[in-house]
XYZ file of C-alpha atoms in Angstrom:
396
model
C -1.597 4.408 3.331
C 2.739 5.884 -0.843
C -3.430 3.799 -2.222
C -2.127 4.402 -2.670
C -3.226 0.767 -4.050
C -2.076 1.944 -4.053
C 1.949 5.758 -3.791
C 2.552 7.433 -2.260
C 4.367 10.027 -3.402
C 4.177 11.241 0.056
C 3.017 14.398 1.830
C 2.957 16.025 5.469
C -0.176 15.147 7.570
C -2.001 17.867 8.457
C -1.421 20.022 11.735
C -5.251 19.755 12.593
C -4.586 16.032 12.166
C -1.609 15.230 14.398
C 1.521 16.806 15.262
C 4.493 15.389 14.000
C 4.499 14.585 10.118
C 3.861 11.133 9.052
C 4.466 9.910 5.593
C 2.756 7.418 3.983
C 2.514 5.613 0.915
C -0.961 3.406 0.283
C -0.997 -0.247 1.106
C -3.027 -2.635 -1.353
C -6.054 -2.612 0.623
C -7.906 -5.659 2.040
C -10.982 -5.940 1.230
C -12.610 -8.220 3.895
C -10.740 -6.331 6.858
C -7.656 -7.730 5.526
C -3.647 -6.189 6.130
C -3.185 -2.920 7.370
C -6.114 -0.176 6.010
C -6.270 3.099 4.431
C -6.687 4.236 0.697
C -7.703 1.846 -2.116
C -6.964 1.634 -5.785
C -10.914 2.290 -7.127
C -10.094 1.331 -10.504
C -6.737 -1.082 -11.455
C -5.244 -3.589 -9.559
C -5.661 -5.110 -6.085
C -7.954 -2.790 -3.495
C -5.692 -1.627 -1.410
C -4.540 -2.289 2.439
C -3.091 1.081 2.711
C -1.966 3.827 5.237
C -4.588 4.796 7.798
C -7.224 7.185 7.227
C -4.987 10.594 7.847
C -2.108 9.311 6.709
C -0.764 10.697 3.208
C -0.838 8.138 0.684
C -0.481 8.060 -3.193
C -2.376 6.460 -5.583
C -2.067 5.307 -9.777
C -1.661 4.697 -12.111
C -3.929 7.608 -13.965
C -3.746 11.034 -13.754
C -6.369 11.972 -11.555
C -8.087 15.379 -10.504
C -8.991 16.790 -7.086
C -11.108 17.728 -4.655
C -11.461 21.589 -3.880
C -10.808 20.986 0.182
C -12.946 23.517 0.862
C -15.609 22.747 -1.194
C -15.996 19.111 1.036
C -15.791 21.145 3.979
C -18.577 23.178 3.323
C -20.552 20.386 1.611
C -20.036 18.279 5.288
C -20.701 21.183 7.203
C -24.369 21.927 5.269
C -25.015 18.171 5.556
C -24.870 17.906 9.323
C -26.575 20.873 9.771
C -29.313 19.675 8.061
C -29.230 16.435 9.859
C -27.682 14.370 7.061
C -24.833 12.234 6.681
C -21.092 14.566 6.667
C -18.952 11.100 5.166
C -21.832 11.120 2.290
C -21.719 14.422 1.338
C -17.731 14.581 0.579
C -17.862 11.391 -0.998
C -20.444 13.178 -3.812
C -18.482 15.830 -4.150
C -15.192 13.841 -4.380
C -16.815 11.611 -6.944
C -17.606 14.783 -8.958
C -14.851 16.050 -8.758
C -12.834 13.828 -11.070
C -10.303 12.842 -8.376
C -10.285 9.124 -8.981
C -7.685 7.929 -5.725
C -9.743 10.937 -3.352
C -11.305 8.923 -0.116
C -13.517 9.885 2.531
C -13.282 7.869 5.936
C -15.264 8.344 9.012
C -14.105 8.052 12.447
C -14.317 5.348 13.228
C -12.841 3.694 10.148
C -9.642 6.159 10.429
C -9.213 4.823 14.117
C -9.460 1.255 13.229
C -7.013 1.907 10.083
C -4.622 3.089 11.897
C -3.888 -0.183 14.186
C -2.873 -1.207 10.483
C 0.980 0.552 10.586
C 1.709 -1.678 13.464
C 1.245 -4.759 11.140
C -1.835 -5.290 12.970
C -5.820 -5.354 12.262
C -9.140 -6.985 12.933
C -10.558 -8.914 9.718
C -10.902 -12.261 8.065
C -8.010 -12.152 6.171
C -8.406 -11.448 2.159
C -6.595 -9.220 -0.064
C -9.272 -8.090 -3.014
C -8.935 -6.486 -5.703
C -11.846 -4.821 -8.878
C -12.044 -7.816 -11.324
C -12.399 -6.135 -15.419
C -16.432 -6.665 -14.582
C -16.322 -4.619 -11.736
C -16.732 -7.129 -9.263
C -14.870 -7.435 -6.247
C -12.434 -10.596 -6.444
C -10.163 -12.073 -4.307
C -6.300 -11.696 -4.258
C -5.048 -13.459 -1.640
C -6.064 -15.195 1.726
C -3.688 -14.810 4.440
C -2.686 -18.230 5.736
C -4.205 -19.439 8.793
C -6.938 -16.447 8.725
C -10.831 -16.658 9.599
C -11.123 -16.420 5.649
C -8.727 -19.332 4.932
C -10.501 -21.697 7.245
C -13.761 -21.008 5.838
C -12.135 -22.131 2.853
C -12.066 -18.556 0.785
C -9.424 -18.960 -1.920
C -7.864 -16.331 -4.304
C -9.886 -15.601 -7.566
C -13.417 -16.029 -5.458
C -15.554 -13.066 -6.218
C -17.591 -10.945 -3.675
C -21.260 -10.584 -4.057
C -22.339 -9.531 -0.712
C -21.656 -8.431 2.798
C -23.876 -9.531 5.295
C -26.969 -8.610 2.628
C -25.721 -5.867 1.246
C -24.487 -6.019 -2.537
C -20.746 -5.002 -3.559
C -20.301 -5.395 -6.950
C -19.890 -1.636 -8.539
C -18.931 -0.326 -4.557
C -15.953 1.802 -4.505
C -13.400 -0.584 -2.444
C -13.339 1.588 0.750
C -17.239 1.706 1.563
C -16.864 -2.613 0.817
C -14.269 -1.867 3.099
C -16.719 -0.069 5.797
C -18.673 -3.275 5.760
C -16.307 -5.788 6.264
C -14.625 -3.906 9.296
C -15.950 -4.356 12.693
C -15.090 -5.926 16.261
C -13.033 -8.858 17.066
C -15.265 -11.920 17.410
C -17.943 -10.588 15.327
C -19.544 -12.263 12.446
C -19.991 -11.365 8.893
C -21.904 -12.674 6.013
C -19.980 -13.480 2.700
C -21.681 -14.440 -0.426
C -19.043 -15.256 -3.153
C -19.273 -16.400 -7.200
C -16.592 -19.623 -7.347
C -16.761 -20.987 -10.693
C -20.111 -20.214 -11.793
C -21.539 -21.498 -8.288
C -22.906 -19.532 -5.710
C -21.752 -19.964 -2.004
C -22.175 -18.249 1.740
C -20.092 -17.919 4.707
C -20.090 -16.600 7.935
C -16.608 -15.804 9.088
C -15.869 -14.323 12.676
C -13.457 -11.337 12.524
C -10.347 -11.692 14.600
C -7.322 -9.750 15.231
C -4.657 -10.703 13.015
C -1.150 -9.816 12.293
C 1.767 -10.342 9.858
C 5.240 -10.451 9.362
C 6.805 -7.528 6.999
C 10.197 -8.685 6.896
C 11.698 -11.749 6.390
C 15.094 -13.233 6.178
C 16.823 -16.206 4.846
C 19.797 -17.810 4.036
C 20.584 -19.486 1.043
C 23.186 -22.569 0.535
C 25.267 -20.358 -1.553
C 25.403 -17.347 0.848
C 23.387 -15.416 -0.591
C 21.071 -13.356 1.984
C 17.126 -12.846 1.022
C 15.574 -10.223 2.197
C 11.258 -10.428 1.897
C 9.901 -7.314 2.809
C 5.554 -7.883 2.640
C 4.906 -4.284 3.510
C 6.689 -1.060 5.293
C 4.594 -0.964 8.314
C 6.550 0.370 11.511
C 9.590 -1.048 12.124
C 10.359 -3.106 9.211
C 12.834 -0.470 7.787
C 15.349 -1.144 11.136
C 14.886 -4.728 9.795
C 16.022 -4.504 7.078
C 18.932 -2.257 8.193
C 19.606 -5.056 10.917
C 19.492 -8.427 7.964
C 21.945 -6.423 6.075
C 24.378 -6.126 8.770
C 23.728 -9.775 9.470
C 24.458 -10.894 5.963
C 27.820 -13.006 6.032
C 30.579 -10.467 4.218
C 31.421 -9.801 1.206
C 28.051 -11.880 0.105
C 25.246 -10.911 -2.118
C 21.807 -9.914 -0.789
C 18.523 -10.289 -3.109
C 15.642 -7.342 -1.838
C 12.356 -8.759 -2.268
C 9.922 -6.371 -2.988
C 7.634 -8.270 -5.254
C 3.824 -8.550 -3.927
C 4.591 -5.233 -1.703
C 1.699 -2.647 -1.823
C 3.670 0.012 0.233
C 3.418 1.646 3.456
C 5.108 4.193 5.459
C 6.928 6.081 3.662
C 9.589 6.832 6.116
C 10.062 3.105 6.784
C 10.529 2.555 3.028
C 13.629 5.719 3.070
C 14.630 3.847 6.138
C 14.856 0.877 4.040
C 16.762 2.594 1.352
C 18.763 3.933 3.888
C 20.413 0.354 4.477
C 21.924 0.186 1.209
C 22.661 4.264 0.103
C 25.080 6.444 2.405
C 22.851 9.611 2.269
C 21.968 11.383 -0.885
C 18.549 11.412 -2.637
C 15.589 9.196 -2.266
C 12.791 10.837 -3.859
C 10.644 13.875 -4.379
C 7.662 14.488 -4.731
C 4.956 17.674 -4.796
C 2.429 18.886 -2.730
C 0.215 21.121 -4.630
C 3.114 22.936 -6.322
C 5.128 23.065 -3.560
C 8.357 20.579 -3.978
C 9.513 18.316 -1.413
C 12.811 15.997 -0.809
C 13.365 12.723 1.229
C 16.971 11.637 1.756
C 18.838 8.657 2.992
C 20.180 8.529 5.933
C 23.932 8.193 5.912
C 26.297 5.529 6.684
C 24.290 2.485 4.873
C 26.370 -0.433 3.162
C 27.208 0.896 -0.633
C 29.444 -2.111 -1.356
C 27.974 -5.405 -1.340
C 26.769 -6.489 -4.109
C 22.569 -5.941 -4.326
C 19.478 -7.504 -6.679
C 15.498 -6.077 -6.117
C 13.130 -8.449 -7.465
C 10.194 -6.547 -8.478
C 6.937 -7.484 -10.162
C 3.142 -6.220 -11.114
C 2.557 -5.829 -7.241
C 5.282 -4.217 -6.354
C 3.583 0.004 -5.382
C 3.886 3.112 -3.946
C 6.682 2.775 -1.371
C 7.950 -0.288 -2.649
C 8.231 1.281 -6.230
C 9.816 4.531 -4.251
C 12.939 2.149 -2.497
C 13.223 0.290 -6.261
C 12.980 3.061 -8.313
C 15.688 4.986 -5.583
C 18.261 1.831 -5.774
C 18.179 1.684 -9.834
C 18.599 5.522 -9.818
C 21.703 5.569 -7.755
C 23.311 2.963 -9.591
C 22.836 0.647 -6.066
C 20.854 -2.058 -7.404
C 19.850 -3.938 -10.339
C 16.257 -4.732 -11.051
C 15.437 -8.157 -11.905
C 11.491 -9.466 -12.685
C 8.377 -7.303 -14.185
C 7.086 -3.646 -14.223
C 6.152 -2.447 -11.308
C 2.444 -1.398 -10.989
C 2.679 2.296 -11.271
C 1.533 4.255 -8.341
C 2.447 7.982 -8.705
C 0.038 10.632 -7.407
C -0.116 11.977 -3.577
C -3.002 12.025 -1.409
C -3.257 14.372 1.574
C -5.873 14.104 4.492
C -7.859 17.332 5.552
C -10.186 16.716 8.709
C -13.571 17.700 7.942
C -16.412 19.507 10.384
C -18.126 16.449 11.444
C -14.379 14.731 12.842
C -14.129 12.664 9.054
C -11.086 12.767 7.348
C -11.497 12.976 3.343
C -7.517 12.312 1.363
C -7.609 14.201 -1.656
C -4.720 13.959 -4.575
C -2.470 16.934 -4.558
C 0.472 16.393 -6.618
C 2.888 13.166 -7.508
C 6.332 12.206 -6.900
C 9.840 10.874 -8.784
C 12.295 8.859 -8.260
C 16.403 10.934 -8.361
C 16.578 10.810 -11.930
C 13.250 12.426 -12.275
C 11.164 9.744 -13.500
C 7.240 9.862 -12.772
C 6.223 6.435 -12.046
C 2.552 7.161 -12.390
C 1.153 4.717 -14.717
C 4.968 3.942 -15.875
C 5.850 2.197 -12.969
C 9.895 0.472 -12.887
C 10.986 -1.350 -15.746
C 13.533 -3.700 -14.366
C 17.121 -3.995 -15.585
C 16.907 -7.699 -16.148
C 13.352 -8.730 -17.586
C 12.544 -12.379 -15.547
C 8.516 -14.636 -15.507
C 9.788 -17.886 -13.520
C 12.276 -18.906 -11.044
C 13.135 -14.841 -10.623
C 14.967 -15.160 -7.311
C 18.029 -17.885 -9.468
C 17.916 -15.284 -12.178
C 19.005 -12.401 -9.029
C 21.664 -15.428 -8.097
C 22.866 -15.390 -11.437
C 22.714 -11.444 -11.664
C 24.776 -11.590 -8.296
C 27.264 -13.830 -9.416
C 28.305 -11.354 -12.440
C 28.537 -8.323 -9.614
C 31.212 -10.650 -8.434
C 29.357 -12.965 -5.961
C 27.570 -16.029 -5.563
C 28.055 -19.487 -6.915
C-alpha cells in the first residue's frame, strides 16, 4: 500500500529497494488473500488490502511512533546469525516500539503483494476487518470468488486458518496464512451467529475492476473508482473526456481503501490544471505532489465519500474540496494520515515503518480527522450529488 488501511501520506521507496520511486498509499487489506496486499490497519477499521510490501504506504487514524530502522536491522541481523527467525525479530522490536501501522513482510509475502497494483492476486476473496472483540470479521466477499461460493458472507468472523487460531493476530501474519498458491486449499473456521462452521476454499487468482463508468438518464456521468491500482488514474482521465459536454460527473470514492499514490494525483489530475495535490513529510523532510496540467476545471463535479473512503482516496477528496473543484457529498472519511516507508532488512525482509504524515493544500492533517463532506448525506447519496449538480448548474 497511502495501510495504510489503511494513507498514505506517501514517501519515496528506498534505493536498496528499487530504482525509480513508487508512491503508495495502503489498500484496506484482505484478509483471506483478498484485493491487492500490503499494509493493514492493526487496530480500526477494515484490515487492509494495501500497497505491496516495499511500497510506501500510510496508515491512521492515531498518532503512532516508530521503529529506530537500525535498531530492526541489527535485531534481524543477530537473529539469523544465531539461526533464528529475521521477520520475527523486527516484528518484536516494531511491536515495542510503539509504532502501531509499522509491518514486517518476508519475501515471499512482498513478492506475492506486489501482483496486487496490477488489480491482481491469488486468494479466496474476503475483505476483513478487527471486530471491537478483537476478532477478525468479515467485510466483504468479492462476487463470484472461492469465498463467495463457499458461501462466506460479510459480518462472518474468523476463528482459524487451516488450525491455527486468529483472533488477537495482527492482520498481516492472518494475512501470511491465508496467502499461498493458486489451486491450493485452506481451512476456514468462522463464528456465524453464534454457530460454528468450516470450509475449505481453494485459492485462485482473481482480479477486479478499479474503475467504472456509467451513464445516467439525466446525463449525468458516474465515475466508481474501487481502488488506484495501475492504470485506473488514465481511466478516469479517459471517462471524463467521454462524459457528454457541458454535463455533470459524480466521483465515487466511497468504499475506496487507496492505492498508488501516483494513480490517485493522476486521478486528481483529470479534474485540476496543475497546482497542488498534497504534501506530506518524510521524517522532517517536506515533500510536494502536483497535478498534472491541462485537466477539465469547468464541468461541474460531486465526490461521494463515506467511512471507507482512505489514504489515497481521502488524498484526491481532500485535494478537490481544497481547490474549490469539488463538493463533498456523504460521511467522514476514515482518517488515514501517517506515512510508512520500507527499509530492506539483512535477511532480504522488508519491515515499513511510520515516518511522518501528510495534508491536503489547505494544510489539513487528515489523521484521525479524516474529510468532512460539504453536504452531509446516509441514503440514496448518489440523487443527493444529482441534486448538488443541478444547483452547479446541471442536471435535471
Amino acid at each position: 500500500m497511502l495501510g495504510l488501511p489503511s494513507i498514505p501520506a506517501f514517501c519515496l521507496r528506498p534505493r536498496d529497494l528499487r530504482r525509480g520511486a513508487v508512491l503508495t498509499m495502503a489498500f484496506l487489506a484482505a484478509v483471506g488473500a483478498g484485493a491487492y496486499t500490503g499494509c493493514w490497519d492493526r487496530e480500526e477499521g477494515a484490515a487492509v488490502d494495501a500497497a505491496p510490501a516495499g511500497a510506501p504506504t500510510a496508515e491512521g487514524p492515531h498518532e503512532a511512533g516508530t521503529a529506530d530502522r537500525d535498531a530492526v536491522a541489527r535485531a534481524v541481523a543477530e537473529a539469523v546469525a544465531e539461526g533464528k527467525s529475521g521477520k520475527k525479530a523486527a516484528q518484536e522490536v516494531v511491536s515495542r516500539s510503539g509504532d502501531r501501522w509499522g509491518t514486517v513482510y518476508d519475501q515471499g509475502e512482498y513478492a506475492a503483494f506486489a501482483e496486487g497494483l496490477d488489480g491482481h492476486w491469488t486468494g479466496v476473496g474476503v475483505w476483513a476487518g478487527r471486530a471491537p472483540d478483537g476478532m477478525i470479521k468479515v467485510d466483504k466477499v468479492q462476487p463470484g470468488s472461492p469465498a463467495a461460493r463457499a458461501g462466506l458472507r460479510a459480518g462472518d468472523r474468523l476463528l482459524s486458518v487451516d488450525g491455527h487460531a486468529v483472533t488477537g493476530l495482527a492482520v498481516p501474519d492472518v494475512i501470511a496464512l491465508l496467502r499461498g498458491d493458486a489451486g491450493t486449499p485452506v481451512v476456514l473456521n468462522l463464528s456465524r451467529d453464534g454457530a460454528d462452521l468450516t470450509e475449505t476454499v481453494r485459492r485462485e487468482q482473481l482480479k477486479t475492476e478499479p474503475v467504472t463508468v456509467r451513464q445516467r438518464p439525466d446525463g449525468v456521468t458516474v465515475i466508481k473508482v474501487a481502488s488506484f491500482t495501475r492504470g485506473s488514474g488514465d481511466r478516469v482521465k479517459a471517462a471524463v473526456k467521454a462524459a457528454p459536454p457541458g454535463e455533470g460527473v459524480v466521483l465515487d470514492l466511497r468504499g475506496n481503501p487507496g492505492g498508488l499514490v501516483t494513480e490517485a494525483v493522476t486521478t486528481a489530475s483529470a479534474f485540476l490544471d496543475g497546482g497542488l495535490v498534497a504534501t506530506y513529510d518524510v521524517r522532517g523532510d517536506q515533500r510536494v505532489l502536483y497535478a498534472a496540467e491541462g485537466g477539465d476545471t469547468s464541468r461541474p463535479l460531486v465526490a461521494l465519500v463515506d467511512g471507507g473512503t482512505m489514504s489515497a482516496a481521502e488524498l484526491v477528496a481532500g485535494a478537490l474540496q481544497d481547490r474549490g473543484r469539488a463538493v463533498a457529498v456523504g460521511s467522514r472519511t476514515f482518517g488515514k494520515g501517517s506515512v510508512q516507508m520500507p527499509t530492506e532488512l539483512p535477511d532480504g525482509s522488508v519491515a515499513e515503518l511510520t515516518v511522518g504524515t501528510y495534508r491536503t493544500p489547505a494544510g489539513r492533517s487528515l489523521d484521525g480527522g479524516g474529510i468532512t463532506p460539504d453536504v452531509p448525506a446516509g441514503e440514496r447519496v448518489e440523487e443527493r450529488a444529482v441534486t448538488v449538480l443541478g444547483g452547479l448548474g446541471v442536471g435535471p
